[in-house]
CSV table of C-alpha atoms and ligand atoms in Angstrom, one decimal:
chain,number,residue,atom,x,y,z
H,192,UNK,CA,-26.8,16.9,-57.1
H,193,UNK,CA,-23.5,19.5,-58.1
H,194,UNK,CA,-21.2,20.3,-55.4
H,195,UNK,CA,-22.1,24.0,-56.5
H,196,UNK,CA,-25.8,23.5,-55.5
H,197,UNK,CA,-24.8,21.9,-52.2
H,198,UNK,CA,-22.0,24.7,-51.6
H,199,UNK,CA,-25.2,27.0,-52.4
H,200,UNK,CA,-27.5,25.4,-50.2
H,201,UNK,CA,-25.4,25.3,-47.4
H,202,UNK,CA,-24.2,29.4,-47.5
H,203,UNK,CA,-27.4,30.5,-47.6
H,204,UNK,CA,-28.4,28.0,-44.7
H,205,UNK,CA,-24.8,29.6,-43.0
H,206,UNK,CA,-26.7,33.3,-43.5
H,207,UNK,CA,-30.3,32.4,-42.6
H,208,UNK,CA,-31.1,33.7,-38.8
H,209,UNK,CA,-35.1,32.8,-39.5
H,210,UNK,CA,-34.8,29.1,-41.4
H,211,UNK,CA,-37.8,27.2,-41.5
H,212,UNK,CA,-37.9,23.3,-42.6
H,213,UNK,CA,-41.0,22.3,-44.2
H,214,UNK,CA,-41.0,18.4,-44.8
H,215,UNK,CA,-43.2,15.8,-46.2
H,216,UNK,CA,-43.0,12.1,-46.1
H,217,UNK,CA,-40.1,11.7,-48.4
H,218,UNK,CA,-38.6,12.9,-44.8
H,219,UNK,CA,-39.1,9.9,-42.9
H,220,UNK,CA,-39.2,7.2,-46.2
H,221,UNK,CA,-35.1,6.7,-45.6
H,222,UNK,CA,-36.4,5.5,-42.0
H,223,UNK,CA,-38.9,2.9,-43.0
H,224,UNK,CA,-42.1,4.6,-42.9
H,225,UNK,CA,-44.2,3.9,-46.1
H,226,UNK,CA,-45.4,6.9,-47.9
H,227,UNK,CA,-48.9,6.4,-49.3
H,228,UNK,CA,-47.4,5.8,-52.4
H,229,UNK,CA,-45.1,3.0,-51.2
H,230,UNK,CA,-48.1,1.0,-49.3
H,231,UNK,CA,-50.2,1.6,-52.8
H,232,UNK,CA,-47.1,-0.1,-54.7
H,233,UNK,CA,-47.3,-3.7,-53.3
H,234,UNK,CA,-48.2,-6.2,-49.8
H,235,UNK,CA,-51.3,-6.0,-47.9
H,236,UNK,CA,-52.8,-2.8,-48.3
H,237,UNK,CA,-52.2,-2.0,-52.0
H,238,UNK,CA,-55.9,-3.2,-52.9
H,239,UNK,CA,-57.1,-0.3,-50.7
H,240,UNK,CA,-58.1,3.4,-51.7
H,241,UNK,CA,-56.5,5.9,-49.5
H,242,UNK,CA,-59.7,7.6,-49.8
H,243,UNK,CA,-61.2,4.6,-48.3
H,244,UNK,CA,-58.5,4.6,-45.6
H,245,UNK,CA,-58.3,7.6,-44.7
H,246,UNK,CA,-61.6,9.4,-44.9
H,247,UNK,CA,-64.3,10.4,-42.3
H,248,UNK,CA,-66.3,8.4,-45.0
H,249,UNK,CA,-64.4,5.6,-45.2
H,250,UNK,CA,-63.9,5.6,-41.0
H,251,UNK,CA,-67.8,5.7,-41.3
H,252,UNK,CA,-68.6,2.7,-43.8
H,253,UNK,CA,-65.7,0.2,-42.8
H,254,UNK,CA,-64.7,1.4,-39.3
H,255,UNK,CA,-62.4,-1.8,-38.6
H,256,UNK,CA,-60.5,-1.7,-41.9
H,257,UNK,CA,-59.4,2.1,-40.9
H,258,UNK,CA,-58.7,0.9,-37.5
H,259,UNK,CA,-56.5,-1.9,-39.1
H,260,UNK,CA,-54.8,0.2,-41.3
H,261,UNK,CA,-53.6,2.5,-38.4
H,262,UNK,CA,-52.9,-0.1,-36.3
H,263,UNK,CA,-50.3,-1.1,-39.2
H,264,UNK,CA,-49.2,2.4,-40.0
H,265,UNK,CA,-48.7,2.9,-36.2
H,266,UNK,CA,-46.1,0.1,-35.8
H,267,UNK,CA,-44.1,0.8,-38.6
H,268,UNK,CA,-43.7,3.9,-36.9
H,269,UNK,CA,-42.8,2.6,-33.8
H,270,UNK,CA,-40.5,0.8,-35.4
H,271,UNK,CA,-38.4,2.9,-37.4
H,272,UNK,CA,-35.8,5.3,-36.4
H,273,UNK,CA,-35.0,9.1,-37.3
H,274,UNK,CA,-32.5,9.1,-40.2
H,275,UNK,CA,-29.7,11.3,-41.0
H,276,UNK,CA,-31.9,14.1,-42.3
H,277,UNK,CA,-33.9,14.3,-38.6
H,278,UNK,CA,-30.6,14.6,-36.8
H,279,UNK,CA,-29.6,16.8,-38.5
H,280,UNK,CA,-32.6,19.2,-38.7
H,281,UNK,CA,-33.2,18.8,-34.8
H,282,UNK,CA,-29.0,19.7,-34.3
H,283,UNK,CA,-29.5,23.3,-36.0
H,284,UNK,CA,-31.3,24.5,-32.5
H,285,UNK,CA,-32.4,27.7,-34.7
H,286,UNK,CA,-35.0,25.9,-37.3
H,287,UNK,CA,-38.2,25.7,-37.1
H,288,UNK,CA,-40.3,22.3,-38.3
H,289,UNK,CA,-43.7,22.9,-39.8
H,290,UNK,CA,-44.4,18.8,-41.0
H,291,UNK,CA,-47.4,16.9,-43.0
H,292,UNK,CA,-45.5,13.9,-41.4
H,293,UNK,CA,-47.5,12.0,-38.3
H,294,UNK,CA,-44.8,10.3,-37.3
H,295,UNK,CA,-42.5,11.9,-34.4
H,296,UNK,CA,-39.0,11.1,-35.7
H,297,UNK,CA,-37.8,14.6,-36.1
H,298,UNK,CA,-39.3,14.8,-32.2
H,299,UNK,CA,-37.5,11.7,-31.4
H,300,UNK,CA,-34.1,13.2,-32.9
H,301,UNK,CA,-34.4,15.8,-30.6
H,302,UNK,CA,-36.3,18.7,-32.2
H,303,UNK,CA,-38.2,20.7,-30.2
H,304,UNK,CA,-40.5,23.0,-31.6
H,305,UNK,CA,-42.2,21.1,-34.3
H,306,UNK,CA,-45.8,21.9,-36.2
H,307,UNK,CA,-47.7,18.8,-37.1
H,308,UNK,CA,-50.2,20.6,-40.0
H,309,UNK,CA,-51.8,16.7,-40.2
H,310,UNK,CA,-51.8,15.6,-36.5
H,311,UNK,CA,-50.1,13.0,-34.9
H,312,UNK,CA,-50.6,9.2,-35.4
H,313,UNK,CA,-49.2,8.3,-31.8
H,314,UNK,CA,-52.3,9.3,-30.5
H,315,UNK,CA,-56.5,9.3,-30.4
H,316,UNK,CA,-58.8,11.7,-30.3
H,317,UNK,CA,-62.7,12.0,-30.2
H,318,UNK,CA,-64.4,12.1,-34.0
H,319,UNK,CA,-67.4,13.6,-31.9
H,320,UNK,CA,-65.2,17.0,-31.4
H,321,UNK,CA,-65.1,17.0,-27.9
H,322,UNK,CA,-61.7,17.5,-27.6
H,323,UNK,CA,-60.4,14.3,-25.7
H,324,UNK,CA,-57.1,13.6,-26.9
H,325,UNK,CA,-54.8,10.7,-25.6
H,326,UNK,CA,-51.9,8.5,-26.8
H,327,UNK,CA,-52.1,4.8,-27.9
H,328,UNK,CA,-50.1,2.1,-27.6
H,329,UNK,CA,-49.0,1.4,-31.2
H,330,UNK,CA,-48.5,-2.4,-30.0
H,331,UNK,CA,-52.1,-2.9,-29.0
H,332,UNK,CA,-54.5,-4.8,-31.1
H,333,UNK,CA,-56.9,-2.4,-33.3
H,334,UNK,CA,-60.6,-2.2,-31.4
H,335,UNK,CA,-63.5,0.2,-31.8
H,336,UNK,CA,-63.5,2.5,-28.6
H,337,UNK,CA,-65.8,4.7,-27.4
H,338,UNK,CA,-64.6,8.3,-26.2
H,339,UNK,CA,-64.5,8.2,-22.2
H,340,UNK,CA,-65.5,12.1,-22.0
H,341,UNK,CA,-68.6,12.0,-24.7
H,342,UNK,CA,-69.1,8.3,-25.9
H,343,UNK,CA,-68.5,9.5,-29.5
H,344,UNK,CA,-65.8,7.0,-31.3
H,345,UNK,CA,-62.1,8.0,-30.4
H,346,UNK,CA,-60.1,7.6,-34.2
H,347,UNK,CA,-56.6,8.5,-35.0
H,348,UNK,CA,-55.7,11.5,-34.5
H,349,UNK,CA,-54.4,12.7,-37.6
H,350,UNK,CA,-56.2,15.0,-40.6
H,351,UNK,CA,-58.2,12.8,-43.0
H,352,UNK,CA,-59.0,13.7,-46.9
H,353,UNK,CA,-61.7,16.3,-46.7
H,354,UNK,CA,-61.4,17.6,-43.0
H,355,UNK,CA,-59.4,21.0,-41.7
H,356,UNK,CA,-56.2,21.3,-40.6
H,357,UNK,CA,-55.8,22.2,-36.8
H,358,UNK,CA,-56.8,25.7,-36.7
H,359,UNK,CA,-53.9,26.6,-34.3
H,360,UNK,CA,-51.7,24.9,-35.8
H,361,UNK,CA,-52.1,26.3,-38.7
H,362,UNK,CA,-51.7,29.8,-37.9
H,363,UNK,CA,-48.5,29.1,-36.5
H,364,UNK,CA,-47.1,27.5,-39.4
H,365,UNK,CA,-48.0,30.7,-41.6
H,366,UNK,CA,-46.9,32.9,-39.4
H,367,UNK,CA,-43.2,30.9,-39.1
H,368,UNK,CA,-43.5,31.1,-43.0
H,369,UNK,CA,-44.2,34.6,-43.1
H,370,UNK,CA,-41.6,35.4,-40.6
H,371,UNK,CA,-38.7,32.8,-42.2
H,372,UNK,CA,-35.9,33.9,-44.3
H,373,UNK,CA,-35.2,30.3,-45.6
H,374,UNK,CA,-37.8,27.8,-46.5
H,375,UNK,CA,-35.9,24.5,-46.7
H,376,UNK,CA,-38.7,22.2,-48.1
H,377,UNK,CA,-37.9,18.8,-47.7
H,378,UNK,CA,-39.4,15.4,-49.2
H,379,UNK,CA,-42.9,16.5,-50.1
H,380,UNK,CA,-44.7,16.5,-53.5
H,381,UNK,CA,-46.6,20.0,-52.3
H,382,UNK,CA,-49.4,18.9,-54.1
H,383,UNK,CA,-51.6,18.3,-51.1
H,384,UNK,CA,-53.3,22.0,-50.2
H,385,UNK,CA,-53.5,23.7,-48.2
H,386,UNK,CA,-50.4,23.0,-46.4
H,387,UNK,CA,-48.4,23.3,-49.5
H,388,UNK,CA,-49.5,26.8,-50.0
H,389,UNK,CA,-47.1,27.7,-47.0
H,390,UNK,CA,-44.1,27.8,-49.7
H,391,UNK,CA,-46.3,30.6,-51.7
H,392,UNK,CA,-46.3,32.2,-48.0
H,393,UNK,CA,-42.5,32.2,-47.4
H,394,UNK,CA,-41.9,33.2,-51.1
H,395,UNK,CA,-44.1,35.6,-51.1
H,396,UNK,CA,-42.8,37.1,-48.0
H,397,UNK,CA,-39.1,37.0,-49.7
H,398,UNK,CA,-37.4,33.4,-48.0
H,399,UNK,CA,-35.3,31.8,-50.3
H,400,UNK,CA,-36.8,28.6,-51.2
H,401,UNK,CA,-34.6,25.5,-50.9
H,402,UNK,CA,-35.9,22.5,-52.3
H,403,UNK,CA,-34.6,18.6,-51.3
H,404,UNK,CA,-36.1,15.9,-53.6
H,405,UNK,CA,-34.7,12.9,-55.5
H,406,UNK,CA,-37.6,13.8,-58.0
H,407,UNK,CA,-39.0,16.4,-59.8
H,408,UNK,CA,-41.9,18.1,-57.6
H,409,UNK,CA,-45.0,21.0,-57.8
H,410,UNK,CA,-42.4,23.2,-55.4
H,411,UNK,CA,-39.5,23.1,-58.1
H,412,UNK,CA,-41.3,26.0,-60.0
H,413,UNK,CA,-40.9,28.7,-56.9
H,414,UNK,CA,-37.7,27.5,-55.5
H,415,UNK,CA,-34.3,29.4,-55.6
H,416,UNK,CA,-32.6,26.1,-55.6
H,417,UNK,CA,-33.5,22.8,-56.1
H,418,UNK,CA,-31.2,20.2,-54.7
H,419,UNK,CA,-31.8,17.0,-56.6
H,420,UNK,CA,-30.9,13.4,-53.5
H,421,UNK,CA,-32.3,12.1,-51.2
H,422,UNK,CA,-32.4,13.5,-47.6
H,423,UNK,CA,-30.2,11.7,-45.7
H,424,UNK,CA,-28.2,12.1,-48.1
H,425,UNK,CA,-28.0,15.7,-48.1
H,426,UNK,CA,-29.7,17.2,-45.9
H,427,UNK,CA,-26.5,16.3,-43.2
H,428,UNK,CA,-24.1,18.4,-45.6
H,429,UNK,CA,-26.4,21.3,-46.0
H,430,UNK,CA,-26.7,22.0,-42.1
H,431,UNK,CA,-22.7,21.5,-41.8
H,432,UNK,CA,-23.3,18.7,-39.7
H,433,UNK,CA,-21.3,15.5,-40.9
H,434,UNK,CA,-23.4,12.2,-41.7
U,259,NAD,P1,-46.0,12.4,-51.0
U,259,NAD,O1,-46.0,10.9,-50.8
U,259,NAD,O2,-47.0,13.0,-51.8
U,259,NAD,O3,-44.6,12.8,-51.6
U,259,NAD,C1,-43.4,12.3,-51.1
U,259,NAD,C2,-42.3,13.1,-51.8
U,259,NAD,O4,-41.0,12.6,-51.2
U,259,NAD,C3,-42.1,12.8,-53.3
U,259,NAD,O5,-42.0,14.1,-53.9
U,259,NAD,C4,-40.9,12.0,-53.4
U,259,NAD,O6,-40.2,12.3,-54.6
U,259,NAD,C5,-40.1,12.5,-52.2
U,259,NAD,N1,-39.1,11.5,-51.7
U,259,NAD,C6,-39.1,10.2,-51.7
U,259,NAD,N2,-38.1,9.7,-51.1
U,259,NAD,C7,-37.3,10.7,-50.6
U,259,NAD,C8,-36.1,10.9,-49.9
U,259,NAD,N3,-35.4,9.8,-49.5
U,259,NAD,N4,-35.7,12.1,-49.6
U,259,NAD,C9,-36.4,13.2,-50.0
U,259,NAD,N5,-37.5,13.1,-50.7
U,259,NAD,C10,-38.0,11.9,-51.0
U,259,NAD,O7,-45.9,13.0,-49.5
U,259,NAD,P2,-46.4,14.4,-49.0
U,259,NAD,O8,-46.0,15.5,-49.9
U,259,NAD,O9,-46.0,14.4,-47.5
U,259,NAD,O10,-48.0,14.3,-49.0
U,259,NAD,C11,-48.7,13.1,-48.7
U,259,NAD,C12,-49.6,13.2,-47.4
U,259,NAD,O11,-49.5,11.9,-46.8
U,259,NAD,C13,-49.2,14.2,-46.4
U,259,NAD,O12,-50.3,14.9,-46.2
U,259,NAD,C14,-48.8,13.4,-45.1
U,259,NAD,O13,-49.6,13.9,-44.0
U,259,NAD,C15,-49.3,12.0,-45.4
U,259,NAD,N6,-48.2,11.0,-45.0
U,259,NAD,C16,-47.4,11.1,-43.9
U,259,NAD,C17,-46.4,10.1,-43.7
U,259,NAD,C18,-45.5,10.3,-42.4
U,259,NAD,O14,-45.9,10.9,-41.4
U,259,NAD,N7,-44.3,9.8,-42.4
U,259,NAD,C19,-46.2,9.1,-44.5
U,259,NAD,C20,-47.1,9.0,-45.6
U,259,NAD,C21,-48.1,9.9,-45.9
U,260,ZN,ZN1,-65.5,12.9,-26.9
C-alpha cells in the first residue's frame, strides 16, 4: 500500500456522511477465524468438500459431520477476538455494516447496526421453516435436535450453498448500498452472488468504491481505489483511528 492511497482512502472516508462497510471473511481472518479456504489448506477438515459441509444436501446425507463441523467453526469463534479493523469500524458511529461474516466480532467491538447477508453461527434455527430461532452454546458437544415448536431438525443458522439469503435482510443491505456514498469493501473475494452484487448497487448508485485486500479480488475492477494490506493493518488508519 502508497501513503498516497491511504491519504486517499482516508479523505474520502473524512467527506463521506453515508459510508457503508461491506466485509467478507478476510475481516475476521487477522482474528483467528478460518476462512473456508484456510480450513481447506491443512488439519482436520481439509479432506472435506464445503459443499458437503455446508449444504442442505450435505446436512441431509451426513447430518453429524455438518453438526461437527459447526460445532468446530463455532468455537473458534468463541474463541477469537475482534481485531484492529472491528474496532475500528464499530468507533466510526456513522457506518453501516452489511457482512457475509457469521461471526459477531464487529458486534462484539461495539458496532451496532450490523446486516448479517449469511446469518449468524451463534445460533439455531428450524430447517423445517418454522421460524424458531435460538442461540447455542458454542461449548456444547454437537447432537441432532429436534425443533421444540415443529419437531423439524433445528441446524445452524447461517445461509448454506444453494439456499436464499434472508429476505429482510437483504433488502436492507441494498437499500444501505443504494443510499451510501462510500462503499468501503473489506476482505472479501466478491465472488460469492448475490451478496457481492451490492458493490454493482452502490456503484451504480454513484459511492466511491474503496477496496481493502492483501490480494488481487473480482471487486478490484469497479473500485475507485484499491488499497493493497491487510485489514488491521489499515483499515485503523483509514478511519483516523490510531492502531
Ligand atoms: P473468501 O474466503 O472467498 O475471501 C476472503 C478474502 O479475504 C480474499 O479475497 C483474501 O484475499 C482476503 N483476505 C485474507 N486475509 C485478509 C486480511 N487480513 N485482510 C483483508 N483481506 C484479507 O471470503 P468471502 O468473500 O467472505 O466469501 C466466502 C463465504 O464464506 C462467505 O459467504 C462467508 O459467509 C463465508 N465465511 C464466513 C466466515 C466468517 O464469518 N468469519 C469465515 C469463512 C467463510
Ligand atoms: Zn420448527
Amino acid at each position: 500500500m502508497s501513503r498516497d492511497e491511504l491519504a486517499t482512502a482516508r479523505a474520502w472516508l473524512a467527506e463521506a456522511t453515508r459510508p457503508v462497510s461491506f466485509s467478507g471473511a478476510g475481516l475476521s481472518a487477522e482474528s483467528g477465524v478460518p476462512t473456508f479456504r484456510d480450513a481447506a489448506t491443512g488439519g482436520l477438515w481439509s479432506a472435506f468438500d464445503p459443499m458437503r459441509l455446508a449444504s442442505p444436501e450435505g446436512f441431509a446425507a451426513e447430518p453429524d459431520l455438518v453438526l461437527a463441523w459447526y460445532a468446530w467453526r463455532r468455537q473458534a469463534v468463541a474463541r477469537a477476538e475482534p481485531n484492529a479493523a472491528h474496532r475500528a469500524l464499530a468507533a466510526r458511529r456513522d457506518v453501516r455494516h452489511v457482512t457475509q461474516n457469521v461471526d459477531d466480532l464487529l458486534e462484539r467491538a461495539g458496532a451496532r447496526d450490523v446486516l448479517h447477508l449469511h446469518g449468524t453461527i451463534g445460533d439455531d434455527r428450524c430447517h423445517g421453516g418454522c421460524g424458531h430461532r435460538e442461540p447455542v452454546d458454542c461449548g456444547a458437544e454437537p447432537a441432532q435436535r429436534p425443533c421444540p415448536r415443529c419437531g423439524a431438525p433445528l441446524r445452524p443458522a447461517v445461509v448454506w450453498f444453494g439456499e436464499a439469503l434472508p429476505g429482510d435482510v437483504w433488502r436492507a443491505a441494498e437499500t444501505a448500498c443504494r443510499d451510501a456514498d462510500l462503499l468501503l469493501v473489506i476482505g472479501t473475494s466478491a465472488v460469492v452472488h448475490p451478496a457481492a452484487g451490492l458493490i454493482d448497487v452502490a456503484g451504480a448508485a454513484g459511492a466511491r468504491i474503496v477496496v481493502v485486500n492483501p490480494d488481487a479480488s473480482a471487486a478490484d475492477g469497479v473500485a475507485d481505489l484499491v488499497v493493497r494490506g491487510r485489514a488491521g493493518d489499515v483499515v485503523p488508519g483509514m478511519l483516523g483511528e490510531r492502531k
